[in-house]
XYZ file of C-alpha atoms in Angstrom:
610
model
C 0.000 0.000 0.000
C 1.160 3.532 -0.760
C -0.456 5.002 2.359
C -2.542 7.377 0.258
C -6.232 6.668 -0.304
C -7.769 7.430 -3.699
C -11.498 7.866 -4.355
C -12.607 7.233 -7.970
C -16.093 8.075 -9.229
C -16.067 5.395 -11.910
C -19.071 6.143 -14.090
C -17.215 5.301 -17.307
C -15.048 2.525 -18.713
C -11.979 4.679 -18.107
C -12.905 5.118 -14.442
C -13.258 1.371 -13.940
C -9.939 0.709 -15.677
C -8.222 3.286 -13.491
C -9.651 1.864 -10.262
C -8.541 -1.673 -11.137
C -5.098 -0.485 -12.241
C -4.533 1.380 -8.966
C -5.722 -1.621 -6.944
C -3.367 -3.855 -8.928
C -0.528 -1.456 -8.060
C -1.221 -1.750 -4.324
C -3.082 1.550 -3.901
C -5.909 1.859 -1.341
C -8.651 2.789 -3.802
C -12.437 3.001 -3.546
C -14.544 3.023 -6.725
C -18.022 4.559 -6.649
C -20.564 3.661 -9.349
C -24.175 4.689 -9.897
C -25.468 1.144 -10.550
C -24.870 -2.353 -9.251
C -24.041 -3.455 -12.767
C -21.308 -0.823 -13.023
C -19.939 -2.042 -9.718
C -19.878 -5.650 -10.974
C -17.554 -4.623 -13.829
C -14.847 -3.575 -11.370
C -12.750 -6.664 -10.800
C -9.982 -5.737 -8.352
C -10.733 -2.462 -6.572
C -13.104 -2.115 -3.634
C -16.362 -0.808 -5.074
C -19.771 0.454 -3.950
C -22.967 1.610 -5.651
C -24.707 2.667 -2.440
C -26.696 5.882 -2.798
C -25.094 8.939 -1.269
C -27.266 11.502 0.525
C -27.079 15.291 0.163
C -23.862 15.477 2.195
C -22.710 11.980 1.199
C -19.798 12.989 -1.023
C -18.410 15.327 1.631
C -18.679 12.638 4.317
C -16.962 10.107 2.048
C -14.052 12.478 1.354
C -13.710 13.253 5.083
C -13.280 9.522 5.777
C -9.709 9.813 4.543
C -9.692 10.387 0.784
C -7.437 13.350 -0.007
C -7.364 12.704 -3.773
C -10.552 12.312 -5.820
C -10.734 11.292 -9.479
C -13.950 12.299 -11.250
C -14.417 9.800 -14.091
C -18.164 10.297 -14.456
C -19.970 10.495 -17.798
C -19.421 13.747 -19.777
C -23.183 14.412 -19.720
C -23.438 13.960 -15.926
C -23.001 17.694 -15.335
C -24.765 17.816 -11.953
C -22.759 15.037 -10.300
C -19.501 16.511 -11.635
C -20.426 19.866 -10.080
C -21.218 18.192 -6.733
C -17.939 16.245 -6.689
C -15.904 19.359 -7.484
C -17.719 21.474 -4.879
C -17.203 18.762 -2.233
C -13.469 18.599 -3.008
C -13.198 22.386 -2.735
C -14.992 22.485 0.615
C -13.037 19.535 2.051
C -9.648 20.599 0.705
C -9.191 17.435 -1.377
C -7.285 17.243 -4.662
C -9.745 17.087 -7.578
C -8.715 15.348 -10.813
C -11.096 15.323 -13.771
C -10.678 12.353 -16.135
C -12.184 13.376 -19.467
C -13.549 10.944 -22.007
C -12.393 11.837 -25.560
C -15.114 12.895 -27.945
C -16.096 10.536 -30.745
C -15.405 11.193 -34.398
C -18.603 12.960 -35.434
C -19.952 11.900 -38.805
C -20.968 14.361 -41.519
C -24.359 12.645 -41.631
C -25.124 13.595 -37.998
C -27.735 16.260 -37.244
C -26.445 17.972 -34.092
C -28.630 19.579 -31.420
C -27.546 21.295 -28.203
C -30.033 19.367 -26.029
C -32.837 16.795 -26.070
C -35.581 19.462 -26.102
C -34.413 20.921 -29.424
C -33.973 17.423 -30.897
C -37.557 16.513 -29.888
C -38.846 19.710 -31.503
C -37.145 18.690 -34.745
C -38.389 15.081 -34.616
C -41.968 16.274 -34.112
C -41.908 17.543 -37.667
C -40.646 14.291 -39.181
C -42.018 10.880 -40.047
C -40.664 7.397 -39.360
C -39.676 5.400 -36.329
C -37.077 6.603 -33.852
C -34.578 4.622 -31.754
C -33.670 6.577 -28.609
C -30.408 5.601 -26.862
C -29.953 8.602 -24.549
C -31.021 6.801 -21.364
C -34.085 6.905 -19.119
C -33.458 10.084 -17.093
C -34.961 12.438 -19.679
C -37.162 9.921 -21.470
C -40.344 11.832 -20.616
C -39.295 14.558 -23.068
C -39.793 12.160 -26.003
C -43.449 11.751 -24.978
C -44.001 15.188 -26.573
C -43.519 13.636 -30.024
C -46.856 13.115 -31.752
C -47.759 9.425 -31.775
C -44.668 8.587 -29.699
C -46.174 5.268 -28.550
C -45.996 4.048 -32.157
C -42.931 5.964 -33.318
C -40.397 5.924 -30.470
C -38.455 2.861 -29.279
C -36.377 3.449 -26.136
C -33.264 1.406 -25.366
C -32.444 1.632 -21.667
C -30.591 -0.247 -18.924
C -32.025 -3.568 -17.789
C -32.820 -2.429 -14.226
C -36.239 -3.049 -12.593
C -36.719 0.563 -11.505
C -35.842 1.795 -15.005
C -38.350 -0.564 -16.656
C -41.086 0.578 -14.250
C -40.386 4.248 -14.958
C -40.471 3.629 -18.726
C -43.801 1.784 -18.457
C -45.301 4.682 -16.512
C -44.290 6.995 -19.361
C -45.994 4.745 -21.923
C -42.871 2.931 -23.180
C -43.568 -0.774 -22.992
C -43.803 -3.900 -25.157
C -42.301 -3.428 -28.605
C -41.405 0.190 -27.792
C -38.986 -0.743 -25.009
C -35.619 -2.558 -25.179
C -34.033 -3.204 -21.779
C -30.404 -4.327 -22.132
C -26.930 -3.619 -20.871
C -24.243 -2.633 -23.364
C -21.755 -2.397 -24.824
C -23.361 -3.040 -28.211
C -21.535 -4.104 -31.355
C -22.117 -2.542 -34.754
C -23.890 -5.756 -35.813
C -26.298 -5.639 -32.867
C -27.110 -1.963 -33.445
C -27.647 -2.636 -37.141
C -29.959 -5.580 -36.447
C -32.052 -3.487 -34.043
C -32.288 -0.539 -36.438
C -33.458 -2.848 -39.214
C -35.839 -4.733 -36.927
C -37.744 -1.590 -35.989
C -37.203 0.076 -39.403
C -35.729 3.142 -37.710
C -35.514 6.349 -39.706
C -33.711 8.160 -36.867
C -31.247 7.203 -34.137
C -30.910 9.594 -31.192
C -27.627 9.346 -29.301
C -25.221 11.280 -27.129
C -21.523 11.543 -27.896
C -20.435 8.848 -25.461
C -16.964 8.636 -27.029
C -15.250 5.698 -28.677
C -15.201 3.698 -25.438
C -18.913 4.293 -24.947
C -19.970 2.660 -28.211
C -20.522 5.898 -30.157
C -18.589 4.683 -33.178
C -20.555 1.421 -33.358
C -23.804 3.410 -33.449
C -22.571 5.636 -36.274
C -21.366 2.688 -38.370
C -24.633 0.793 -37.857
C -26.740 3.850 -38.721
C -24.751 4.405 -41.902
C -25.203 0.763 -42.940
C -28.949 0.907 -42.200
C -29.502 4.270 -43.901
C -30.670 5.741 -40.577
C -30.222 9.455 -39.804
C -28.272 10.190 -36.599
C -29.586 12.825 -34.199
C -26.631 13.808 -32.017
C -27.187 15.481 -28.655
C -24.110 17.622 -28.139
C -22.031 17.631 -25.010
C -22.650 20.375 -22.420
C -21.532 23.710 -23.925
C -19.174 24.646 -21.103
C -15.650 23.448 -21.856
C -14.426 21.113 -19.137
C -10.875 21.222 -17.893
C -9.279 17.884 -17.219
C -6.942 15.176 -18.445
C -7.212 12.089 -20.590
C -6.732 8.606 -19.183
C -3.025 8.366 -19.939
C -2.204 11.716 -18.328
C -4.156 10.791 -15.173
C -2.289 7.472 -14.913
C 1.080 9.155 -15.326
C 0.204 11.834 -12.754
C -0.819 9.263 -10.146
C 2.174 7.027 -10.904
C 4.431 10.011 -10.207
C 2.716 11.327 -7.072
C 2.190 7.853 -5.576
C 5.688 6.689 -6.616
C 4.296 3.511 -8.142
C 6.742 0.952 -9.472
C 6.099 0.064 -13.118
C 4.292 -3.277 -13.357
C 4.972 -5.751 -16.127
C 2.218 -5.393 -18.699
C 0.537 -8.242 -20.530
C 0.008 -8.722 -24.249
C -2.283 -11.560 -25.256
C -2.129 -12.564 -28.919
C -5.622 -13.910 -29.549
C -6.540 -16.137 -32.472
C -10.220 -15.397 -33.095
C -10.682 -18.220 -35.585
C -13.292 -17.512 -38.243
C -15.020 -14.802 -36.163
C -17.249 -14.281 -33.147
C -19.304 -17.465 -33.577
C -16.174 -19.625 -33.750
C -14.012 -18.095 -31.026
C -12.932 -20.299 -28.161
C -14.155 -19.408 -24.668
C -10.531 -18.655 -23.763
C -10.328 -16.089 -26.582
C -13.623 -14.466 -25.554
C -12.449 -14.218 -21.954
C -9.134 -12.626 -22.990
C -11.029 -9.951 -24.939
C -13.440 -9.378 -22.057
C -10.583 -8.901 -19.589
C -8.539 -6.565 -21.830
C -8.375 -2.815 -21.254
C -7.206 -2.241 -24.856
C -8.120 -4.300 -27.922
C -5.896 -4.114 -31.006
C -6.481 -5.436 -34.515
C -7.381 -4.686 -38.103
C -10.668 -2.798 -38.600
C -12.464 -5.865 -39.925
C -11.436 -7.893 -36.895
C -12.422 -5.194 -34.390
C -15.998 -5.380 -35.652
C -16.499 -8.767 -33.998
C -18.892 -9.145 -31.076
C -17.395 -8.363 -27.691
C -15.071 -5.529 -28.713
C -17.619 -2.707 -28.489
C -17.275 -0.334 -25.578
C -13.520 -0.883 -25.127
C -10.593 1.337 -26.118
C -9.416 0.156 -29.523
C -6.369 0.534 -31.734
C -6.827 -0.221 -35.436
C -3.419 -1.629 -36.281
C -1.917 -4.983 -37.260
C 1.809 -4.243 -37.744
C 3.897 -5.329 -34.742
C 6.253 -2.327 -34.824
C 3.395 0.186 -34.834
C 1.512 -1.657 -32.082
C 4.573 -1.700 -29.814
C 5.324 1.957 -30.598
C 1.766 2.900 -29.563
C 2.019 0.896 -26.344
C 5.329 2.560 -25.492
C 3.559 5.932 -25.268
C 0.320 4.594 -23.758
C 1.494 2.999 -20.551
C -2.002 3.276 -19.068
C -2.986 0.070 -20.863
C -1.863 -2.907 -18.792
C -3.776 -5.809 -20.301
C -3.726 -5.684 -24.095
C -5.473 -8.154 -26.388
C -4.126 -8.194 -29.955
C -6.533 -10.015 -32.255
C -5.528 -12.102 -35.256
C -7.823 -13.959 -37.631
C -7.564 -17.733 -37.663
C -4.842 -19.239 -35.482
C -1.853 -17.336 -34.078
C 0.457 -20.147 -35.189
C -0.592 -20.275 -38.853
C 1.024 -17.572 -41.024
C 0.040 -14.980 -38.422
C 1.378 -11.551 -37.494
C 1.481 -12.875 -33.926
C 4.927 -14.325 -34.654
C 6.446 -10.898 -35.302
C 4.758 -9.434 -32.211
C 6.017 -12.318 -30.070
C 9.595 -11.874 -31.299
C 9.736 -8.077 -31.031
C 8.009 -7.419 -27.681
C 10.422 -6.494 -24.864
C 10.147 -9.230 -22.229
C 11.341 -6.818 -19.526
C 8.181 -4.773 -20.138
C 5.631 -7.284 -21.426
C 4.445 -10.719 -20.494
C 3.301 -12.474 -23.696
C 0.559 -15.081 -23.940
C -0.631 -16.815 -27.113
C -4.201 -18.096 -27.447
C -4.842 -20.389 -30.397
C -7.903 -20.209 -32.619
C -9.488 -22.346 -35.321
C -7.423 -21.846 -38.483
C -8.957 -21.558 -41.943
C -7.550 -24.879 -43.260
C -8.941 -26.747 -40.252
C -12.312 -25.021 -40.656
C -12.517 -25.554 -44.437
C -11.555 -29.235 -44.192
C -14.169 -29.806 -41.493
C -16.850 -28.186 -43.661
C -16.150 -30.551 -46.559
C -15.640 -33.610 -44.326
C -11.933 -34.097 -45.030
C -8.958 -34.735 -42.743
C -6.262 -32.052 -42.670
C -3.356 -33.924 -41.070
C -1.862 -34.713 -44.514
C -2.415 -31.263 -46.052
C 0.596 -29.228 -47.195
C 0.089 -25.734 -45.728
C 1.359 -22.658 -47.601
C 0.430 -19.002 -47.861
C 0.198 -16.734 -50.896
C -1.337 -13.924 -48.832
C 0.803 -10.817 -49.324
C 3.790 -12.927 -50.346
C 5.105 -14.973 -53.264
C 4.356 -18.678 -53.033
C 5.001 -21.505 -55.459
C 1.421 -22.821 -55.440
C 1.997 -24.720 -58.703
C 5.124 -26.488 -57.468
C 3.507 -27.605 -54.222
C 0.244 -28.641 -55.900
C 2.195 -30.648 -58.480
C 3.936 -32.745 -55.808
C 1.304 -33.064 -53.054
C -2.117 -34.705 -52.903
C -3.552 -31.879 -50.772
C -2.361 -28.281 -50.645
C -4.019 -25.486 -48.679
C -3.134 -21.875 -49.431
C -4.159 -18.491 -48.125
C -4.687 -15.982 -50.942
C -4.462 -12.234 -51.415
C -7.963 -11.031 -52.236
C -10.126 -12.006 -55.189
C -7.256 -11.345 -57.602
C -5.207 -13.929 -55.757
C -7.879 -16.549 -56.479
C -8.104 -15.560 -60.139
C -4.310 -15.598 -60.522
C -4.028 -19.049 -58.929
C -6.731 -20.538 -61.190
C -5.100 -19.002 -64.276
C -1.696 -20.411 -63.280
C -3.074 -23.898 -62.718
C -4.567 -23.832 -66.214
C -1.409 -22.346 -67.753
C 0.800 -25.073 -66.249
C -1.436 -27.910 -67.443
C -3.066 -28.687 -64.131
C -6.748 -28.499 -65.025
C -7.060 -32.081 -63.766
C -6.829 -31.014 -60.116
C -9.881 -30.207 -57.990
C -9.918 -26.799 -56.327
C -12.087 -25.955 -53.325
C -12.456 -22.214 -52.722
C -13.658 -20.961 -49.338
C -14.857 -17.343 -49.212
C -15.909 -15.369 -46.099
C -15.538 -18.499 -43.992
C -17.436 -18.461 -40.711
C -19.684 -15.552 -41.700
C -23.263 -15.324 -42.903
C -21.850 -14.763 -46.424
C -19.793 -17.968 -46.412
C -19.457 -19.639 -49.817
C -17.616 -22.866 -50.659
C -17.120 -23.692 -54.354
C -15.374 -26.716 -55.854
C -14.411 -27.775 -59.349
C -11.471 -27.828 -61.771
C -9.681 -24.498 -62.466
C -11.401 -23.922 -65.827
C -14.836 -24.472 -64.262
C -14.217 -21.988 -61.433
C -12.414 -19.197 -63.287
C -15.564 -17.254 -64.276
C -16.915 -16.981 -60.706
C -16.609 -13.881 -58.557
C -14.682 -14.301 -55.310
C -14.510 -12.233 -52.139
C -11.333 -10.634 -50.832
C -11.393 -13.117 -47.927
C -10.702 -16.350 -49.774
C -8.537 -19.430 -49.400
C -8.137 -22.618 -51.414
C -7.618 -26.351 -51.036
C -6.091 -28.053 -54.092
C -6.549 -31.808 -54.504
C -4.195 -33.578 -56.919
C -4.981 -37.297 -57.421
C -1.693 -37.912 -59.286
C 1.116 -35.900 -57.656
C 4.588 -36.162 -59.194
C 7.442 -37.434 -57.050
C 10.396 -35.127 -56.462
C 13.550 -36.550 -58.025
C 17.142 -35.701 -58.889
C 18.914 -36.660 -62.087
C 16.023 -36.312 -64.537
C 16.588 -38.238 -67.753
C 17.910 -36.094 -70.597
C 15.130 -37.264 -72.922
C 12.480 -35.600 -70.729
C 13.811 -32.128 -71.566
C 13.093 -30.188 -74.724
C 16.604 -29.550 -76.022
C 16.693 -28.199 -79.556
C 20.115 -26.876 -80.519
C 20.926 -25.510 -77.057
C 23.718 -27.061 -74.970
C 22.622 -29.205 -72.029
C 24.315 -30.411 -68.866
C 23.838 -34.189 -68.922
C 21.937 -36.067 -66.202
C 25.051 -37.680 -64.628
C 26.812 -34.312 -64.276
C 23.590 -32.683 -63.059
C 23.182 -35.323 -60.352
C 26.716 -34.713 -59.050
C 26.295 -30.918 -59.240
C 22.998 -31.049 -57.317
C 24.534 -33.260 -54.617
C 27.389 -30.759 -54.203
C 25.108 -27.692 -54.180
C 22.728 -29.074 -51.509
C 19.842 -26.821 -52.546
C 17.378 -26.021 -49.738
C 13.620 -25.414 -50.004
C 14.078 -21.630 -49.782
C 17.377 -21.234 -51.671
C 18.052 -18.432 -54.148
C 19.985 -19.887 -57.087
C 21.806 -18.399 -60.088
C 22.264 -20.678 -63.130
C 24.855 -18.896 -65.298
C 24.712 -19.943 -68.956
C 21.569 -22.004 -68.438
C 21.320 -23.532 -71.931
C 18.207 -25.725 -72.042
C 17.587 -24.974 -68.370
C 18.080 -28.574 -67.194
C 20.050 -27.489 -64.095
C 17.654 -24.594 -63.516
C 14.719 -27.010 -63.555
C 16.362 -29.405 -61.086
C 17.219 -26.477 -58.772
C 13.673 -25.066 -59.010
C 12.185 -28.471 -58.161
C 14.405 -28.618 -55.059
C 13.921 -24.984 -54.009
C 10.118 -25.148 -53.890
C 9.833 -22.039 -51.717
C 12.871 -20.320 -53.206
C 13.695 -18.803 -56.584
C 15.983 -19.769 -59.444
C 17.353 -17.236 -61.948
C 18.386 -18.758 -65.281
C 20.753 -16.337 -67.041
C 20.938 -17.104 -70.754
C 21.978 -14.727 -73.571
C 20.926 -16.965 -76.457
C 17.305 -16.169 -77.346
C 16.584 -19.605 -78.817
C 17.938 -21.288 -75.685
C 15.894 -18.927 -73.496
C 12.743 -19.902 -75.421
C 13.553 -23.581 -74.798
C 13.875 -22.867 -71.054
C 10.361 -21.358 -71.175
C 9.005 -24.606 -72.659
C 10.775 -26.709 -70.035
C 9.587 -24.403 -67.262
C 5.955 -25.082 -68.210
C 6.546 -28.808 -68.760
C 8.078 -29.293 -65.299
C 5.693 -26.817 -63.583
C 8.341 -24.576 -62.048
C 6.953 -21.023 -61.859
C 9.694 -20.282 -59.323
C 12.121 -20.196 -62.254
C 12.741 -16.741 -63.733
C 14.540 -16.433 -67.048
C 16.965 -13.541 -67.437
C 17.561 -12.993 -71.139
C 20.969 -11.411 -70.890
C 24.651 -11.795 -70.201
C 26.542 -12.332 -66.967
C 27.943 -10.503 -65.107
C 26.204 -7.384 -66.450
C 22.659 -8.687 -66.063
C 23.180 -9.950 -62.508
C 22.678 -6.388 -61.264
C 19.440 -5.938 -59.349
C 18.885 -9.631 -58.634
C 18.470 -10.843 -55.030
C 21.651 -12.123 -53.403
C 22.148 -15.814 -54.216
C 22.636 -18.573 -51.684
C 23.834 -20.935 -54.446
C 25.228 -20.561 -57.963
C 25.841 -23.013 -60.790
C 28.189 -21.990 -63.575
C 27.771 -23.888 -66.809
C 29.243 -21.314 -69.194
C 30.552 -17.745 -69.007
C 31.868 -17.053 -72.547
C 35.346 -16.288 -71.199
C 34.151 -14.045 -68.355
C 34.571 -16.506 -65.503
C 36.638 -14.165 -63.315
C 34.186 -11.264 -63.711
C 31.166 -13.522 -63.115
C 32.598 -15.059 -59.945
C 33.602 -11.612 -58.643
C 30.060 -10.311 -59.148
C 28.504 -13.381 -57.478
C 30.771 -13.042 -54.416
C 30.035 -9.320 -54.365
C 26.345 -10.202 -53.913
C 27.084 -12.769 -51.195
C 30.557 -13.695 -49.947
C 29.178 -16.926 -48.427
C 27.485 -18.180 -51.598
C 27.986 -21.855 -52.472
C 29.275 -22.195 -56.058
C 29.456 -25.259 -58.295
C 31.113 -24.943 -61.700
C 31.637 -27.478 -64.495
C 34.699 -27.523 -66.690
C 35.638 -29.329 -69.885
C 39.274 -28.172 -70.153
C 42.181 -28.018 -67.715
C 42.505 -24.324 -68.525
C 39.008 -23.643 -67.140
C 39.837 -25.590 -63.951
C 42.980 -23.497 -63.527
C 41.002 -20.293 -64.014
C 38.442 -21.412 -61.414
C 41.206 -22.189 -58.916
C 42.671 -18.722 -59.395
């Protein structure tokens, strides 16, 4: 304990977060809320919702609280005035925690108070959803035909429901629930009652204001915004209040927690562990699409998915102690969670990973197929040799980049003679718009696909990977070719890996390039060949052996090696007398490159040794 008692009037999310943070830091803190439900949301601090009499605030301060934080709602003008007056009379430090205003939409019709909004609505037609609470609900009874036009959404408290019924709001004109509400819930309610107008206060981003605006826009509903009290309040935001109290109370920095949460295919498919992590978080981070899932409304949010930017934000926002970073699918399957896990400072953050249902697992379950023998790759925002993997595996799953990624994959499969495979496309998996299509590439190519698509490729006759391909299998023409026996020895010396970057200098028919590309399935091979006829032959062989990870450079080494990625391996079949220059350029790209060169004459061997 610090020895200093703090009183927090926690009428907002920020107030509850502050009370729990102080309690976690060993501070003697009391949180006051206006409802029992608000009190139940406070997990660690001592809390009370007991009604205070006329002199109740003064008496509470006199019981030993010399610092008071007013984190009440921005529209609760009267209670804020009473708290401030009590602090002045009792000589207590008064700190006002201000809730940031929401981003007001251009479509909003703003009014200074409920009375002026009601006057406007009286001259309109259509149903009205009122979300401004029960305290001033009687003012909406002035609207002509309000019993048929106005639907009130209020807290689910017995006394509130009774008051609403006395005012004539009951049955289908009354919705008693406790927020926060997601965009989807707001949208469903607006459509259910066919609302032409939505009346709301600016409760800030943490108060669900943004979710109301987005839902109203989607439903075509006009927003009536009741402005905040005209007098400009002086106070601090959450972060500034935390830093002030940390300084004055001399609090030791606590290790913060980042939970990387795999949300699977969305809200309906999240694990209970994932839902609980989101519920317990005081900041939720993720891409905009992900933050729209149920359970995120009403919490501070950061729309970001890049690890560096997330960590930079957290460095300057130390008020957030329990951060949930949401990732679609599973955190262990081609997820940004890996980068976050590697880059987070363990002296500052404790990291926890929560797995989710990944898209390949979900898609396979939907079509009744096992996934334990599926080759998993990703072509989402990255290059992937889908053709090479599909050619040599019975089942290949791949993530894709948008609808164009699907179209490109289907076109490639057709181009490389793989129209015999079956492709299963999953779009918007786990959502109400989920579509699963299956067929051969040529049958699927004319369909429209969503930007959230993935694919499972089934090849009944996969080709086995091999080394030392027979010479007769290559198209040769008049171009020189490294024979199979020499190729086999060269490949054994090179030891090509799955992700190697290979130069084939003087590629000829491309026989070595093909063997390297078949070995480096997730890498890239650059065949440098100056003879146009030979380069054309390499193109034919590239298609025949289904090696899209082979790029043909129609040019001369070493000049045309400029601009290529640094090689991990290089094969030199011919340099037209420029061996020294070629080797120098290769080692300039990467001094640790592994080089294999063939020689017919003793003079060439001598030159290589030099």
